[in-house]
Short mmCIF file of C-alpha atoms in Angstrom, two decimals:
data_model
loop_
_atom_site.label_atom_id
_atom_site.label_comp_id
_atom_site.label_asym_id
_atom_site.label_seq_id
_atom_site.Cartn_x
_atom_site.Cartn_y
_atom_site.Cartn_z
CA UNK A 18 22.78 3.86 -1.83
CA UNK A 19 21.17 4.80 -5.14
CA UNK A 20 19.69 8.24 -5.58
CA UNK A 21 15.94 8.65 -5.06
CA UNK A 22 15.13 8.99 -8.76
CA UNK A 23 17.09 5.88 -9.76
CA UNK A 24 14.58 3.62 -8.02
CA UNK A 25 11.80 4.49 -10.43
CA UNK A 26 13.01 2.52 -13.46
CA UNK A 27 11.17 -0.57 -12.21
CA UNK A 28 9.21 -1.47 -9.12
CA UNK A 29 11.81 -3.17 -6.94
CA UNK A 30 11.07 -6.66 -5.68
CA UNK A 31 11.07 -6.80 -1.89
CA UNK A 32 11.08 -9.90 0.25
CA UNK A 33 10.18 -10.71 3.84
CA UNK A 34 10.37 -13.99 5.70
CA UNK A 35 6.94 -15.09 4.42
CA UNK A 36 6.08 -12.77 1.53
CA UNK A 37 7.23 -11.51 -1.84
CA UNK A 38 6.38 -7.99 -2.92
CA UNK A 39 6.49 -7.49 -6.67
CA UNK A 40 4.79 -5.55 -9.47
CA UNK A 41 1.28 -6.71 -10.30
CA UNK A 42 0.89 -9.06 -13.26
CA UNK A 43 -2.24 -9.77 -15.26
CA UNK A 44 -2.50 -13.14 -13.49
CA UNK A 45 -2.56 -11.38 -10.09
CA UNK A 46 -5.45 -9.09 -10.96
CA UNK A 47 -8.38 -11.54 -10.67
CA UNK A 48 -7.19 -12.64 -7.25
CA UNK A 49 -6.68 -9.03 -6.22
CA UNK A 50 -10.19 -8.07 -7.34
CA UNK A 51 -11.59 -10.97 -5.30
CA UNK A 52 -9.97 -9.36 -2.24
CA UNK A 53 -11.55 -6.00 -3.08
CA UNK A 54 -15.00 -7.54 -3.49
CA UNK A 55 -15.02 -8.57 0.18
CA UNK A 56 -17.18 -6.13 2.17
CA UNK A 57 -14.97 -6.66 5.24
CA UNK A 58 -11.99 -5.33 3.27
CA UNK A 59 -14.02 -2.49 1.74
CA UNK A 60 -15.18 -1.34 5.18
CA UNK A 61 -12.05 0.73 5.86
CA UNK A 62 -11.29 1.95 2.33
CA UNK A 63 -13.37 5.13 2.50
CA UNK A 64 -16.23 4.31 0.18
CA UNK A 65 -14.51 1.38 -1.32
CA UNK A 66 -11.92 0.92 -3.94
CA UNK A 67 -13.35 1.00 -7.45
CA UNK A 68 -13.38 -2.35 -9.21
CA UNK A 69 -11.82 -2.17 -12.64
CA UNK A 70 -12.12 -5.88 -13.25
CA UNK A 71 -12.96 -5.87 -16.97
CA UNK A 72 -10.88 -5.19 -20.07
CA UNK A 73 -9.60 -2.66 -21.07
CA UNK A 74 -9.58 -1.42 -17.46
CA UNK A 75 -7.24 -4.19 -16.28
CA UNK A 76 -4.65 -3.35 -18.93
CA UNK A 77 -4.95 0.36 -18.15
CA UNK A 78 -4.65 -0.25 -14.39
CA UNK A 79 -1.55 -2.42 -14.85
CA UNK A 80 0.00 0.21 -17.11
CA UNK A 81 -0.75 2.90 -14.50
CA UNK A 82 0.74 1.11 -11.48
CA UNK A 83 3.67 -0.51 -13.26
CA UNK A 84 4.57 2.29 -15.68
CA UNK A 85 2.87 5.70 -15.77
CA UNK A 86 2.66 6.43 -12.03
CA UNK A 87 6.08 4.92 -11.44
CA UNK A 88 7.78 6.88 -14.22
CA UNK A 89 6.26 10.09 -12.86
CA UNK A 90 7.80 9.12 -9.49
CA UNK A 91 4.41 9.21 -7.80
CA UNK A 92 4.01 5.78 -6.23
CA UNK A 93 5.36 2.25 -5.85
CA UNK A 94 2.56 -0.33 -5.88
CA UNK A 95 3.38 -3.88 -4.83
CA UNK A 96 1.35 -7.04 -5.07
CA UNK A 97 1.85 -9.06 -1.89
CA UNK A 98 2.12 -12.84 -2.33
CA UNK A 99 2.78 -15.66 0.08
CA UNK A 100 6.15 -17.27 -0.61
CA UNK A 101 4.90 -20.74 0.27
CA UNK A 102 2.21 -20.93 -2.42
CA UNK A 103 2.22 -17.71 -4.48
CA UNK A 104 -1.23 -16.71 -3.18
CA UNK A 105 -2.07 -13.02 -3.64
CA UNK A 106 -3.01 -11.63 -0.23
CA UNK A 107 -2.96 -7.88 -0.77
CA UNK A 108 -1.45 -4.67 -1.96
CA UNK A 109 0.82 -2.04 -0.45
CA UNK A 110 1.73 1.40 -1.80
CA UNK A 111 4.42 3.91 -0.97
CA UNK A 112 3.89 7.24 -2.69
CA UNK A 113 2.65 10.77 -2.35
CA UNK A 114 6.26 11.90 -2.26
CA UNK A 115 6.99 15.47 -1.20
CA UNK A 116 10.43 16.92 -2.01
CA UNK A 117 11.96 13.43 -2.01
CA UNK A 118 11.81 13.39 1.78
CA UNK A 119 8.22 12.46 2.72
CA UNK A 120 6.12 9.52 1.59
CA UNK A 121 2.77 7.98 2.46
CA UNK A 122 2.08 4.30 3.04
CA UNK A 123 -1.24 2.61 2.28
CA UNK A 124 -2.22 -1.05 2.18
CA UNK A 125 -5.03 -3.56 2.26
CA UNK A 126 -5.02 -7.31 2.68
CA UNK A 127 -7.37 -10.25 2.17
CA UNK A 128 -9.62 -10.84 5.15
CA UNK A 129 -8.28 -14.37 5.69
CA UNK A 130 -4.79 -12.90 6.27
CA UNK A 131 -5.95 -10.51 9.01
CA UNK A 132 -4.63 -11.15 12.50
CA UNK A 133 -1.72 -13.30 11.30
CA UNK A 134 1.03 -10.67 11.24
CA UNK A 135 1.06 -10.31 7.45
CA UNK A 136 0.43 -6.56 7.40
CA UNK A 137 2.95 -5.94 10.17
CA UNK A 138 5.65 -7.90 8.32
CA UNK A 139 5.00 -6.27 4.95
CA UNK A 140 4.73 -2.73 6.35
CA UNK A 141 8.10 -3.27 8.04
CA UNK A 142 9.73 -4.12 4.70
CA UNK A 143 8.23 -1.15 2.85
CA UNK A 144 9.03 1.24 5.70
CA UNK A 145 12.62 -0.01 5.71
CA UNK A 146 12.83 0.45 1.93
CA UNK A 147 11.46 3.99 2.18
CA UNK A 148 13.75 5.12 4.98
CA UNK A 149 16.96 3.30 4.05
CA UNK A 150 16.85 2.95 0.27
CA UNK A 151 14.86 6.01 -0.80
CA UNK A 152 16.29 8.12 1.99
CA UNK A 153 12.92 9.43 3.11
CA UNK A 154 12.92 11.35 6.37
CA UNK A 155 9.23 10.74 7.08
CA UNK A 156 6.63 8.15 6.12
CA UNK A 157 3.06 8.78 7.15
CA UNK A 158 -0.14 6.81 7.05
CA UNK A 159 -3.78 7.78 7.36
CA UNK A 160 -6.05 5.21 8.98
CA UNK A 161 -9.83 5.20 9.41
CA UNK A 162 -10.46 5.97 13.07
CA UNK A 163 -12.33 2.68 13.59
CA UNK A 164 -9.58 0.53 12.07
CA UNK A 165 -7.74 -0.26 15.31
CA UNK A 166 -5.95 -3.26 13.78
CA UNK A 167 -4.30 -1.08 11.13
CA UNK A 168 -3.36 1.53 13.71
CA UNK A 169 -1.64 -1.26 15.70
CA UNK A 170 0.19 -2.45 12.56
CA UNK A 171 1.75 0.97 12.08
CA UNK A 172 2.52 1.42 15.78
CA UNK A 173 4.30 -1.97 15.85
CA UNK A 174 6.50 -0.59 13.07
CA UNK A 175 7.49 2.53 14.99
CA UNK A 176 4.84 4.91 13.67
CA UNK A 177 3.56 7.37 16.25
CA UNK A 178 0.09 8.86 16.39
CA UNK A 179 0.29 12.52 15.49
CA UNK A 180 -3.34 13.47 15.57
CA UNK A 181 -6.91 13.08 14.45
CA UNK A 182 -8.08 14.70 11.23
CA UNK A 183 -11.83 15.34 11.24
CA UNK A 184 -13.94 14.98 8.10
CA UNK A 185 -10.83 14.32 6.00
CA UNK A 186 -10.93 13.14 2.36
CA UNK A 187 -10.38 9.40 2.63
CA UNK A 188 -10.97 7.20 -0.37
CA UNK A 189 -14.09 8.52 -2.06
CA UNK A 190 -15.65 9.80 1.16
CA UNK A 191 -14.87 11.95 4.18
CA UNK A 192 -14.01 10.32 7.51
CA UNK A 193 -12.25 10.98 10.75
CA UNK A 194 -8.76 9.53 10.32
CA UNK A 195 -5.72 9.07 12.51
CA UNK A 196 -2.40 10.39 11.18
CA UNK A 197 0.59 8.24 12.14
CA UNK A 198 4.18 8.73 11.06
CA UNK A 199 7.67 7.38 11.44
CA UNK A 200 10.48 9.92 11.25
CA UNK A 201 14.14 9.22 10.55
#
């Protein structure tokens, strides 16, 4: 196994049965921003994810997720694509590292992929990467209290509910959120 810091040279490509997880490219960004424009997706993002869908914001965003944030060992950000057709269906992050032992998982997917096991499959791959490859002892996730589907995704992957955080900073707002975690 490589040491924790050695994984931050490049975002590693991960693969599941149906999906490829890879760094975002410029070509992925328009499709990704279409996902973010969907109010159904925005509903659980805590005030919504900001849309940086114009130049030079796209270039800056790509540089942040593929270079700056990675080199500072802050976060891995993967674009999730269907293997069958290369369609961008979402994003998943693993970051917020504390003492190289704790990480936080976050994700969002296109509405038309909801309820089809995509999130469960992708979360499994990233959780496995975090625990086995990075050697994390704990991965946690914060989920909007009303987002029962996302809570189920984490629970299917072995995450346990640890508690409810009231009026917690979530996105750009404050919400009640459920803390779930998997511990090695």
